[in-house]
PDB file of C-alpha atoms in Angstrom:
ATOM      1  CA  UNK A   1       0.031   0.002   0.027  1.00 95.00           C
ATOM      2  CA  UNK A   2       1.275   3.391  -1.027  1.00 98.00           C
ATOM      3  CA  UNK A   3       1.123   6.181   1.566  1.00 98.00           C
ATOM      4  CA  UNK A   4       1.093  10.017   0.899  1.00 98.00           C
ATOM      5  CA  UNK A   5       0.979  12.481   3.673  1.00 97.00           C
ATOM      6  CA  UNK A   6       1.308  16.153   4.449  1.00 98.00           C
ATOM      7  CA  UNK A   7       0.063  18.485   7.373  1.00 98.00           C
ATOM      8  CA  UNK A   8      -3.454  18.130   6.213  1.00 98.00           C
ATOM      9  CA  UNK A   9      -4.166  14.773   4.555  1.00 98.00           C
ATOM     10  CA  UNK A  10      -3.181  11.246   4.617  1.00 98.00           C
ATOM     11  CA  UNK A  11      -4.007   9.095   1.440  1.00 98.00           C
ATOM     12  CA  UNK A  12      -3.551   5.529   0.771  1.00 98.00           C
ATOM     13  CA  UNK A  13      -3.366   4.115  -2.708  1.00 98.00           C
ATOM     14  CA  UNK A  14      -3.355   0.470  -4.059  1.00 98.00           C
ATOM     15  CA  UNK A  15      -0.817  -0.662  -6.617  1.00 98.00           C
ATOM     16  CA  UNK A  16      -3.600  -2.818  -8.056  1.00 98.00           C
ATOM     17  CA  UNK A  17      -5.603  -0.449 -10.388  1.00 98.00           C
ATOM     18  CA  UNK A  18      -3.859   2.616  -9.002  1.00 98.00           C
ATOM     19  CA  UNK A  19      -6.893   2.826  -6.846  1.00 98.00           C
ATOM     20  CA  UNK A  20      -7.360   5.235  -3.988  1.00 98.00           C
ATOM     21  CA  UNK A  21      -8.044   3.494  -0.655  1.00 98.00           C
ATOM     22  CA  UNK A  22      -8.195   6.259   1.809  1.00 98.00           C
ATOM     23  CA  UNK A  23      -8.610  10.056   1.853  1.00 98.00           C
ATOM     24  CA  UNK A  24      -8.184  11.044   5.448  1.00 98.00           C
ATOM     25  CA  UNK A  25      -8.323  14.743   6.662  1.00 98.00           C
ATOM     26  CA  UNK A  26      -6.084  15.367   9.800  1.00 98.00           C
ATOM     27  CA  UNK A  27      -8.000  18.629  10.200  1.00 97.00           C
ATOM     28  CA  UNK A  28     -11.620  17.368  10.250  1.00 98.00           C
ATOM     29  CA  UNK A  29     -10.570  13.752  11.476  1.00 98.00           C
ATOM     30  CA  UNK A  30     -12.845  12.296   8.706  1.00 98.00           C
ATOM     31  CA  UNK A  31     -12.064   9.665   6.075  1.00 97.00           C
ATOM     32  CA  UNK A  32     -13.725  11.030   2.993  1.00 98.00           C
ATOM     33  CA  UNK A  33     -13.590   8.038   0.728  1.00 98.00           C
ATOM     34  CA  UNK A  34     -16.000   5.085   0.762  1.00 98.00           C
ATOM     35  CA  UNK A  35     -15.072   2.079   2.593  1.00 96.00           C
ATOM     36  CA  UNK A  36     -15.469  -0.352  -0.241  1.00 96.00           C
ATOM     37  CA  UNK A  37     -18.102  -2.621   1.538  1.00 96.00           C
ATOM     38  CA  UNK A  38     -18.837  -5.337  -0.973  1.00 96.00           C
ATOM     39  CA  UNK A  39     -22.505  -5.576   0.375  1.00 96.00           C
ATOM     40  CA  UNK A  40     -22.994  -2.487  -1.822  1.00 97.00           C
ATOM     41  CA  UNK A  41     -20.056  -2.093  -3.987  1.00 97.00           C
ATOM     42  CA  UNK A  42     -16.641  -3.569  -3.473  1.00 97.00           C
ATOM     43  CA  UNK A  43     -14.528  -0.652  -5.224  1.00 97.00           C
ATOM     44  CA  UNK A  44     -13.545   2.771  -4.122  1.00 98.00           C
ATOM     45  CA  UNK A  45     -12.145   4.705  -6.999  1.00 98.00           C
ATOM     46  CA  UNK A  46     -11.284   2.686 -10.087  1.00 98.00           C
ATOM     47  CA  UNK A  47      -9.598   4.091 -13.053  1.00 98.00           C
ATOM     48  CA  UNK A  48     -11.787   3.613 -16.280  1.00 98.00           C
ATOM     49  CA  UNK A  49      -9.422   2.603 -19.117  1.00 98.00           C
ATOM     50  CA  UNK A  50      -9.161   2.317 -22.048  1.00 98.00           C
ATOM     51  CA  UNK A  51     -13.089   2.513 -22.285  1.00 98.00           C
ATOM     52  CA  UNK A  52     -15.713   4.310 -20.177  1.00 98.00           C
ATOM     53  CA  UNK A  53     -18.807   2.302 -19.480  1.00 97.00           C
ATOM     54  CA  UNK A  54     -20.216  -0.726 -21.360  1.00 98.00           C
ATOM     55  CA  UNK A  55     -19.505  -1.563 -25.162  1.00 98.00           C
ATOM     56  CA  UNK A  56     -22.396  -3.008 -27.081  1.00 97.00           C
ATOM     57  CA  UNK A  57     -22.104  -6.843 -26.930  1.00 97.00           C
ATOM     58  CA  UNK A  58     -18.742  -6.193 -24.839  1.00 97.00           C
ATOM     59  CA  UNK A  59     -16.863  -5.866 -28.093  1.00 97.00           C
ATOM     60  CA  UNK A  60     -15.612  -3.294 -30.807  1.00 98.00           C
ATOM     61  CA  UNK A  61     -14.090  -3.584 -34.272  1.00 97.00           C
ATOM     62  CA  UNK A  62     -11.021  -2.089 -35.357  1.00 97.00           C
ATOM     63  CA  UNK A  63      -9.061  -2.407 -38.755  1.00 96.00           C
ATOM     64  CA  UNK A  64     -11.190  -5.468 -39.573  1.00 96.00           C
ATOM     65  CA  UNK A  65     -10.505  -7.275 -36.282  1.00 97.00           C
ATOM     66  CA  UNK A  66     -12.930  -7.769 -33.319  1.00 97.00           C
ATOM     67  CA  UNK A  67     -11.927  -7.468 -29.633  1.00 98.00           C
ATOM     68  CA  UNK A  68     -13.629  -8.200 -26.501  1.00 97.00           C
ATOM     69  CA  UNK A  69     -13.456  -5.712 -23.660  1.00 97.00           C
ATOM     70  CA  UNK A  70     -15.500  -5.735 -20.373  1.00 95.00           C
ATOM     71  CA  UNK A  71     -17.037  -2.826 -18.710  1.00 96.00           C
ATOM     72  CA  UNK A  72     -14.819   0.149 -17.723  1.00 97.00           C
ATOM     73  CA  UNK A  73     -11.776  -1.669 -19.501  1.00 98.00           C
ATOM     74  CA  UNK A  74      -8.934  -3.557 -17.805  1.00 98.00           C
ATOM     75  CA  UNK A  75      -6.873  -0.825 -15.918  1.00 98.00           C
ATOM     76  CA  UNK A  76      -8.786  -1.132 -12.668  1.00 98.00           C
ATOM     77  CA  UNK A  77      -7.734  -4.745 -12.352  1.00 97.00           C
ATOM     78  CA  UNK A  78      -4.038  -4.570 -13.382  1.00 98.00           C
ATOM     79  CA  UNK A  79      -1.059  -4.058 -11.277  1.00 98.00           C
ATOM     80  CA  UNK A  80       0.714  -0.729 -11.812  1.00 98.00           C
ATOM     81  CA  UNK A  81       4.360   0.058 -11.075  1.00 98.00           C
ATOM     82  CA  UNK A  82       5.649   2.913  -8.987  1.00 98.00           C
ATOM     83  CA  UNK A  83       7.634   4.876 -11.221  1.00 98.00           C
ATOM     84  CA  UNK A  84       8.063   8.153  -9.137  1.00 97.00           C
ATOM     85  CA  UNK A  85       7.573   8.432  -5.237  1.00 97.00           C
ATOM     86  CA  UNK A  86       7.791  11.363  -2.881  1.00 93.00           C
ATOM     87  CA  UNK A  87       6.116  12.051   0.471  1.00 93.00           C
ATOM     88  CA  UNK A  88       3.340  14.043  -1.121  1.00 96.00           C
ATOM     89  CA  UNK A  89       3.275  12.608  -4.769  1.00 98.00           C
ATOM     90  CA  UNK A  90       3.395   9.417  -6.460  1.00 98.00           C
ATOM     91  CA  UNK A  91       3.299   8.181 -10.138  1.00 98.00           C
ATOM     92  CA  UNK A  92       2.129   4.806 -10.898  1.00 98.00           C
ATOM     93  CA  UNK A  93       2.400   3.385 -14.454  1.00 98.00           C
ATOM     94  CA  UNK A  94       0.655   0.792 -16.629  1.00 98.00           C
ATOM     95  CA  UNK A  95       2.190  -0.082 -19.852  1.00 98.00           C
ATOM     96  CA  UNK A  96       0.877  -2.300 -22.664  1.00 98.00           C
ATOM     97  CA  UNK A  97       1.779  -5.952 -22.869  1.00 97.00           C
ATOM     98  CA  UNK A  98       0.744  -9.096 -24.440  1.00 97.00           C
ATOM     99  CA  UNK A  99      -2.389  -9.408 -22.198  1.00 96.00           C
ATOM    100  CA  UNK A 100      -3.759  -5.911 -22.964  1.00 98.00           C
ATOM    101  CA  UNK A 101      -2.836  -6.229 -26.691  1.00 98.00           C
ATOM    102  CA  UNK A 102      -5.439  -9.128 -27.026  1.00 97.00           C
ATOM    103  CA  UNK A 103      -8.220  -6.792 -25.786  1.00 97.00           C
ATOM    104  CA  UNK A 104      -6.851  -3.359 -27.094  1.00 98.00           C
ATOM    105  CA  UNK A 105      -4.563  -3.333 -30.140  1.00 98.00           C
ATOM    106  CA  UNK A 106      -2.502  -0.382 -29.056  1.00 98.00           C
ATOM    107  CA  UNK A 107       0.937   0.149 -27.535  1.00 98.00           C
ATOM    108  CA  UNK A 108       0.377   2.725 -24.653  1.00 98.00           C
ATOM    109  CA  UNK A 109       1.775   4.081 -21.406  1.00 98.00           C
ATOM    110  CA  UNK A 110      -0.781   5.208 -18.642  1.00 98.00           C
ATOM    111  CA  UNK A 111       0.608   7.236 -15.810  1.00 98.00           C
ATOM    112  CA  UNK A 112      -1.763   7.998 -12.861  1.00 98.00           C
ATOM    113  CA  UNK A 113      -0.226  10.925 -10.725  1.00 98.00           C
ATOM    114  CA  UNK A 114      -1.543  11.563  -7.278  1.00 98.00           C
ATOM    115  CA  UNK A 115      -0.391  14.677  -5.320  1.00 98.00           C
ATOM    116  CA  UNK A 116      -1.172  16.428  -2.302  1.00 98.00           C
ATOM    117  CA  UNK A 117      -1.289  20.147  -1.749  1.00 98.00           C
ATOM    118  CA  UNK A 118      -2.437  21.302   1.614  1.00 98.00           C
ATOM    119  CA  UNK A 119      -6.095  19.984   2.046  1.00 98.00           C
ATOM    120  CA  UNK A 120      -6.316  19.158  -1.513  1.00 98.00           C
ATOM    121  CA  UNK A 121      -5.697  15.764  -3.472  1.00 98.00           C
ATOM    122  CA  UNK A 122      -5.418  15.996  -7.399  1.00 98.00           C
ATOM    123  CA  UNK A 123      -5.205  12.983  -9.594  1.00 98.00           C
ATOM    124  CA  UNK A 124      -3.657  13.488 -13.069  1.00 98.00           C
ATOM    125  CA  UNK A 125      -4.103  10.793 -16.077  1.00 98.00           C
ATOM    126  CA  UNK A 126      -1.285  10.742 -18.682  1.00 98.00           C
ATOM    127  CA  UNK A 127      -1.796   8.536 -21.605  1.00 98.00           C
ATOM    128  CA  UNK A 128       1.100   8.383 -24.012  1.00 98.00           C
ATOM    129  CA  UNK A 129       0.864   6.712 -27.470  1.00 98.00           C
ATOM    130  CA  UNK A 130       4.164   4.630 -27.755  1.00 98.00           C
ATOM    131  CA  UNK A 131       2.833   2.823 -30.845  1.00 98.00           C
ATOM    132  CA  UNK A 132       3.598   3.665 -34.537  1.00 98.00           C
ATOM    133  CA  UNK A 133      -0.053   4.080 -35.407  1.00 97.00           C
ATOM    134  CA  UNK A 134      -2.786   6.395 -34.163  1.00 98.00           C
ATOM    135  CA  UNK A 135      -4.477   5.156 -31.020  1.00 98.00           C
ATOM    136  CA  UNK A 136      -8.078   5.546 -29.874  1.00 98.00           C
ATOM    137  CA  UNK A 137      -8.991   5.434 -26.268  1.00 98.00           C
ATOM    138  CA  UNK A 138     -11.273   6.817 -23.437  1.00 98.00           C
ATOM    139  CA  UNK A 139     -10.427   7.315 -19.820  1.00 98.00           C
ATOM    140  CA  UNK A 140     -12.370   8.314 -16.701  1.00 98.00           C
ATOM    141  CA  UNK A 141     -12.632   8.603 -12.866  1.00 98.00           C
ATOM    142  CA  UNK A 142     -14.915   6.909 -10.613  1.00 98.00           C
ATOM    143  CA  UNK A 143     -14.133   7.894  -7.141  1.00 98.00           C
ATOM    144  CA  UNK A 144     -16.781   7.132  -4.354  1.00 98.00           C
ATOM    145  CA  UNK A 145     -17.167   9.446  -1.302  1.00 98.00           C
ATOM    146  CA  UNK A 146     -18.872   8.811   1.983  1.00 98.00           C
ATOM    147  CA  UNK A 147     -22.451  10.059   2.391  1.00 98.00           C
ATOM    148  CA  UNK A 148     -23.034  10.755   5.139  1.00 98.00           C
ATOM    149  CA  UNK A 149     -19.579  11.990   6.085  1.00 98.00           C
ATOM    150  CA  UNK A 150     -20.708  11.934   9.673  1.00 98.00           C
ATOM    151  CA  UNK A 151     -22.731   9.187  11.361  1.00 95.00           C
ATOM    152  CA  UNK A 152     -25.181  11.913  12.975  1.00 97.00           C
ATOM    153  CA  UNK A 153     -26.565  12.811   9.431  1.00 98.00           C
ATOM    154  CA  UNK A 154     -28.403  11.072   6.909  1.00 98.00           C
ATOM    155  CA  UNK A 155     -27.813  10.765   3.054  1.00 98.00           C
ATOM    156  CA  UNK A 156     -30.794  13.081   2.398  1.00 98.00           C
ATOM    157  CA  UNK A 157     -29.125  15.914   4.503  1.00 98.00           C
ATOM    158  CA  UNK A 158     -26.688  16.443   1.627  1.00 98.00           C
ATOM    159  CA  UNK A 159     -26.797  18.236  -1.775  1.00 98.00           C
ATOM    160  CA  UNK A 160     -24.506  18.359  -4.790  1.00 98.00           C
ATOM    161  CA  UNK A 161     -24.042  22.054  -5.692  1.00 98.00           C
ATOM    162  CA  UNK A 162     -22.737  22.754  -9.296  1.00 98.00           C
ATOM    163  CA  UNK A 163     -20.649  26.066  -9.958  1.00 98.00           C
ATOM    164  CA  UNK A 164     -22.934  26.947 -12.876  1.00 98.00           C
ATOM    165  CA  UNK A 165     -26.651  26.786 -13.468  1.00 98.00           C
ATOM    166  CA  UNK A 166     -27.288  24.042 -15.811  1.00 98.00           C
ATOM    167  CA  UNK A 167     -30.186  23.220 -18.203  1.00 97.00           C
ATOM    168  CA  UNK A 168     -28.943  19.768 -19.335  1.00 96.00           C
ATOM    169  CA  UNK A 169     -30.910  16.762 -19.555  1.00 97.00           C
ATOM    170  CA  UNK A 170     -29.658  13.296 -18.265  1.00 98.00           C
ATOM    171  CA  UNK A 171     -29.077  10.433 -20.608  1.00 98.00           C
ATOM    172  CA  UNK A 172     -30.908   7.183 -19.710  1.00 97.00           C
ATOM    173  CA  UNK A 173     -29.075   3.805 -19.444  1.00 97.00           C
ATOM    174  CA  UNK A 174     -30.511   0.879 -20.992  1.00 97.00           C
ATOM    175  CA  UNK A 175     -30.864  -2.423 -19.115  1.00 95.00           C
ATOM    176  CA  UNK A 176     -27.637  -3.525 -21.118  1.00 96.00           C
ATOM    177  CA  UNK A 177     -25.753  -0.629 -19.808  1.00 96.00           C
ATOM    178  CA  UNK A 178     -26.049   1.498 -23.068  1.00 98.00           C
ATOM    179  CA  UNK A 179     -26.930   5.122 -23.510  1.00 98.00           C
ATOM    180  CA  UNK A 180     -30.296   5.695 -24.777  1.00 98.00           C
ATOM    181  CA  UNK A 181     -30.881   7.714 -27.959  1.00 96.00           C
ATOM    182  CA  UNK A 182     -32.429  10.788 -26.272  1.00 97.00           C
ATOM    183  CA  UNK A 183     -32.019  12.568 -23.045  1.00 98.00           C
ATOM    184  CA  UNK A 184     -34.854  13.447 -20.455  1.00 97.00           C
ATOM    185  CA  UNK A 185     -35.295  16.483 -18.566  1.00 97.00           C
ATOM    186  CA  UNK A 186     -33.215  16.922 -15.422  1.00 97.00           C
ATOM    187  CA  UNK A 187     -31.637  20.332 -14.763  1.00 97.00           C
ATOM    188  CA  UNK A 188     -33.840  23.275 -15.530  1.00 96.00           C
ATOM    189  CA  UNK A 189     -31.678  26.449 -15.014  1.00 97.00           C
ATOM    190  CA  UNK A 190     -30.572  25.044 -11.607  1.00 97.00           C
ATOM    191  CA  UNK A 191     -27.324  24.101  -9.964  1.00 98.00           C
ATOM    192  CA  UNK A 192     -28.299  21.784  -7.125  1.00 98.00           C
ATOM    193  CA  UNK A 193     -29.047  18.104  -6.808  1.00 98.00           C
ATOM    194  CA  UNK A 194     -30.743  17.100  -3.571  1.00 98.00           C
ATOM    195  CA  UNK A 195     -29.330  13.538  -2.745  1.00 98.00           C
ATOM    196  CA  UNK A 196     -31.844  10.757  -2.100  1.00 98.00           C
ATOM    197  CA  UNK A 197     -31.440   7.087  -2.294  1.00 97.00           C
ATOM    198  CA  UNK A 198     -34.220   6.905  -4.892  1.00 98.00           C
ATOM    199  CA  UNK A 199     -32.413   9.287  -7.363  1.00 97.00           C
ATOM    200  CA  UNK A 200     -30.073   6.230  -8.299  1.00 97.00           C
ATOM    201  CA  UNK A 201     -32.677   3.446  -8.333  1.00 96.00           C
ATOM    202  CA  UNK A 202     -32.419   3.749 -12.172  1.00 92.00           C
ATOM    203  CA  UNK A 203     -28.681   3.713 -12.303  1.00 93.00           C
ATOM    204  CA  UNK A 204     -26.206   6.587 -12.870  1.00 96.00           C
ATOM    205  CA  UNK A 205     -27.134  10.205 -13.832  1.00 98.00           C
ATOM    206  CA  UNK A 206     -25.112  10.788 -16.922  1.00 98.00           C
ATOM    207  CA  UNK A 207     -24.911  14.328 -18.330  1.00 98.00           C
ATOM    208  CA  UNK A 208     -22.854  15.546 -21.465  1.00 98.00           C
ATOM    209  CA  UNK A 209     -21.060  18.883 -21.835  1.00 97.00           C
ATOM    210  CA  UNK A 210     -22.070  20.551 -18.440  1.00 98.00           C
ATOM    211  CA  UNK A 211     -21.158  24.163 -17.963  1.00 98.00           C
ATOM    212  CA  UNK A 212     -19.877  23.604 -14.460  1.00 98.00           C
ATOM    213  CA  UNK A 213     -16.294  22.604 -13.551  1.00 98.00           C
ATOM    214  CA  UNK A 214     -16.697  21.992  -9.803  1.00 98.00           C
ATOM    215  CA  UNK A 215     -19.317  20.215  -7.552  1.00 98.00           C
ATOM    216  CA  UNK A 216     -19.489  20.847  -3.842  1.00 98.00           C
ATOM    217  CA  UNK A 217     -20.849  18.338  -1.484  1.00 98.00           C
ATOM    218  CA  UNK A 218     -22.590  20.114   1.418  1.00 98.00           C
ATOM    219  CA  UNK A 219     -24.844  19.870   4.245  1.00 98.00           C
ATOM    220  CA  UNK A 220     -26.599  22.892   5.676  1.00 95.00           C
ATOM    221  CA  UNK A 221     -26.469  21.283   9.174  1.00 96.00           C
ATOM    222  CA  UNK A 222     -22.535  20.540   9.079  1.00 97.00           C
ATOM    223  CA  UNK A 223     -19.318  22.522   8.225  1.00 97.00           C
ATOM    224  CA  UNK A 224     -17.753  19.489   6.490  1.00 98.00           C
ATOM    225  CA  UNK A 225     -17.747  18.568   2.891  1.00 98.00           C
ATOM    226  CA  UNK A 226     -15.634  18.828  -0.133  1.00 98.00           C
ATOM    227  CA  UNK A 227     -15.322  20.553  -3.662  1.00 98.00           C
ATOM    228  CA  UNK A 228     -14.725  18.294  -6.381  1.00 99.00           C
ATOM    229  CA  UNK A 229     -13.044  20.191  -9.520  1.00 98.00           C
ATOM    230  CA  UNK A 230     -12.415  18.955 -13.041  1.00 98.00           C
ATOM    231  CA  UNK A 231     -11.517  20.491 -16.527  1.00 97.00           C
ATOM    232  CA  UNK A 232     -11.765  19.264 -20.107  1.00 97.00           C
ATOM    233  CA  UNK A 233     -13.758  16.225 -19.141  1.00 98.00           C
ATOM    234  CA  UNK A 234     -16.927  16.341 -21.406  1.00 98.00           C
ATOM    235  CA  UNK A 235     -19.085  13.695 -19.599  1.00 98.00           C
ATOM    236  CA  UNK A 236     -20.061  13.482 -16.138  1.00 98.00           C
ATOM    237  CA  UNK A 237     -21.676  10.583 -14.212  1.00 98.00           C
ATOM    238  CA  UNK A 238     -23.177  10.744 -10.704  1.00 98.00           C
ATOM    239  CA  UNK A 239     -23.983   7.352  -9.204  1.00 98.00           C
ATOM    240  CA  UNK A 240     -24.579   5.455  -6.024  1.00 98.00           C
ATOM    241  CA  UNK A 241     -25.339   1.677  -5.661  1.00 97.00           C
ATOM    242  CA  UNK A 242     -28.935   0.995  -4.438  1.00 97.00           C
ATOM    243  CA  UNK A 243     -29.327   2.411  -0.985  1.00 98.00           C
ATOM    244  CA  UNK A 244     -25.567   2.612  -0.480  1.00 98.00           C
ATOM    245  CA  UNK A 245     -24.198   5.299   1.835  1.00 98.00           C
ATOM    246  CA  UNK A 246     -21.701   6.870  -0.853  1.00 98.00           C
ATOM    247  CA  UNK A 247     -21.888   8.900  -3.937  1.00 98.00           C
ATOM    248  CA  UNK A 248     -19.544   8.704  -6.962  1.00 98.00           C
ATOM    249  CA  UNK A 249     -18.510  11.749  -8.912  1.00 98.00           C
ATOM    250  CA  UNK A 250     -17.222  10.653 -12.139  1.00 98.00           C
ATOM    251  CA  UNK A 251     -15.710  12.878 -14.794  1.00 98.00           C
ATOM    252  CA  UNK A 252     -15.125  11.017 -17.988  1.00 98.00           C
ATOM    253  CA  UNK A 253     -13.313  11.535 -21.272  1.00 98.00           C
ATOM    254  CA  UNK A 254     -15.468   8.926 -22.897  1.00 98.00           C
ATOM    255  CA  UNK A 255     -18.848   7.466 -22.600  1.00 98.00           C
ATOM    256  CA  UNK A 256     -20.561   3.981 -22.825  1.00 98.00           C
ATOM    257  CA  UNK A 257     -21.855   2.894 -26.247  1.00 98.00           C
ATOM    258  CA  UNK A 258     -25.121   4.138 -27.320  1.00 98.00           C
ATOM    259  CA  UNK A 259     -28.008   1.489 -28.046  1.00 98.00           C
ATOM    260  CA  UNK A 260     -27.413   2.217 -31.889  1.00 96.00           C
ATOM    261  CA  UNK A 261     -23.621   2.074 -31.700  1.00 97.00           C
ATOM    262  CA  UNK A 262     -22.061   0.424 -34.918  1.00 97.00           C
ATOM    263  CA  UNK A 263     -19.294  -1.330 -32.898  1.00 97.00           C
ATOM    264  CA  UNK A 264     -16.597   0.468 -34.971  1.00 98.00           C
ATOM    265  CA  UNK A 265     -14.091   1.980 -32.706  1.00 97.00           C
ATOM    266  CA  UNK A 266     -13.265   4.970 -34.873  1.00 96.00           C
ATOM    267  CA  UNK A 267     -17.017   5.756 -34.729  1.00 96.00           C
ATOM    268  CA  UNK A 268     -17.463   5.488 -31.078  1.00 97.00           C
ATOM    269  CA  UNK A 269     -18.737   8.488 -29.233  1.00 97.00           C
ATOM    270  CA  UNK A 270     -16.307  10.073 -26.803  1.00 96.00           C
ATOM    271  CA  UNK A 271     -13.004   8.299 -28.198  1.00 97.00           C
ATOM    272  CA  UNK A 272      -9.851  10.341 -28.047  1.00 98.00           C
ATOM    273  CA  UNK A 273      -7.411  10.161 -30.882  1.00 98.00           C
ATOM    274  CA  UNK A 274      -3.526  10.242 -29.961  1.00 98.00           C
ATOM    275  CA  UNK A 275      -0.950  10.340 -32.797  1.00 98.00           C
ATOM    276  CA  UNK A 276       2.346   8.393 -32.165  1.00 98.00           C
ATOM    277  CA  UNK A 277       4.464  10.028 -29.381  1.00 97.00           C
ATOM    278  CA  UNK A 278       1.617  12.536 -28.325  1.00 98.00           C
ATOM    279  CA  UNK A 279       0.720  12.880 -24.572  1.00 98.00           C
ATOM    280  CA  UNK A 280      -3.046  13.244 -23.320  1.00 98.00           C
ATOM    281  CA  UNK A 281      -3.333  14.811 -19.917  1.00 98.00           C
ATOM    282  CA  UNK A 282      -6.179  15.567 -17.714  1.00 98.00           C
ATOM    283  CA  UNK A 283      -6.752  16.323 -14.029  1.00 98.00           C
ATOM    284  CA  UNK A 284      -9.286  16.208 -11.372  1.00 98.00           C
ATOM    285  CA  UNK A 285      -8.977  17.301  -7.744  1.00 98.00           C
ATOM    286  CA  UNK A 286     -10.942  17.152  -4.359  1.00 98.00           C
ATOM    287  CA  UNK A 287     -10.532  19.838  -1.812  1.00 98.00           C
ATOM    288  CA  UNK A 288     -11.721  18.702   1.727  1.00 98.00           C
ATOM    289  CA  UNK A 289     -13.170  21.019   4.491  1.00 98.00           C
TER     290      UNK A 289
END
């Protein structure tokens, strides 16, 4: 287990999946990350790569060949190597090998960089194309935060407050985990979601191209919460398992297949194109209070 620490935070990370295991605030004496109780959901903060969400028939086609790839891709289940380590910063790296090439026909290097700055934890994704041909991929975050943060409160005491007023619909998810053809109304010139368990009975809330770049978890009865920030992630998922005491805030550079997807990787919505030698870089962060 990897430990990062400064005067404000103590963070634990597993080499498997480069997955966060703990975000503890010394100032508030609270652990903000979900515990990973398998009764509800056994993960805490998986990295979604090289796809986000579900592929139609769990497969795709590229250059005349077919590949099978399970939901959210393989990175979350693979062991990363520590390639840089400091007291308040670590870089974990996954590189393509024979196992990944059977599922995803590109040579890549994926760096996940965690860094502490006072009471803020940042996570940076670096995808590097080390192939001789263009590479198509998606990547996304899936951190789960405790709600309620304090045992004296209920899930429904909390709200998610977006930095901008939104008028976006949500994109329903089919029984097969695919994105439906049309959105349904959700935001109507508002910037707040009141959390309820029932909100997630129909799976995640999926949004495209929101105006906001921060979400605050707050509780009017408590002084503790967090601000989650992201930039240049065009998709956002908000999710909780049924009746679970957590909420996931998921900025994505990619999205599940639509119900009418062709299966061709080049035609898939949300794919990012990297030419040989190019580096793709995105960062999200969470500031605790």
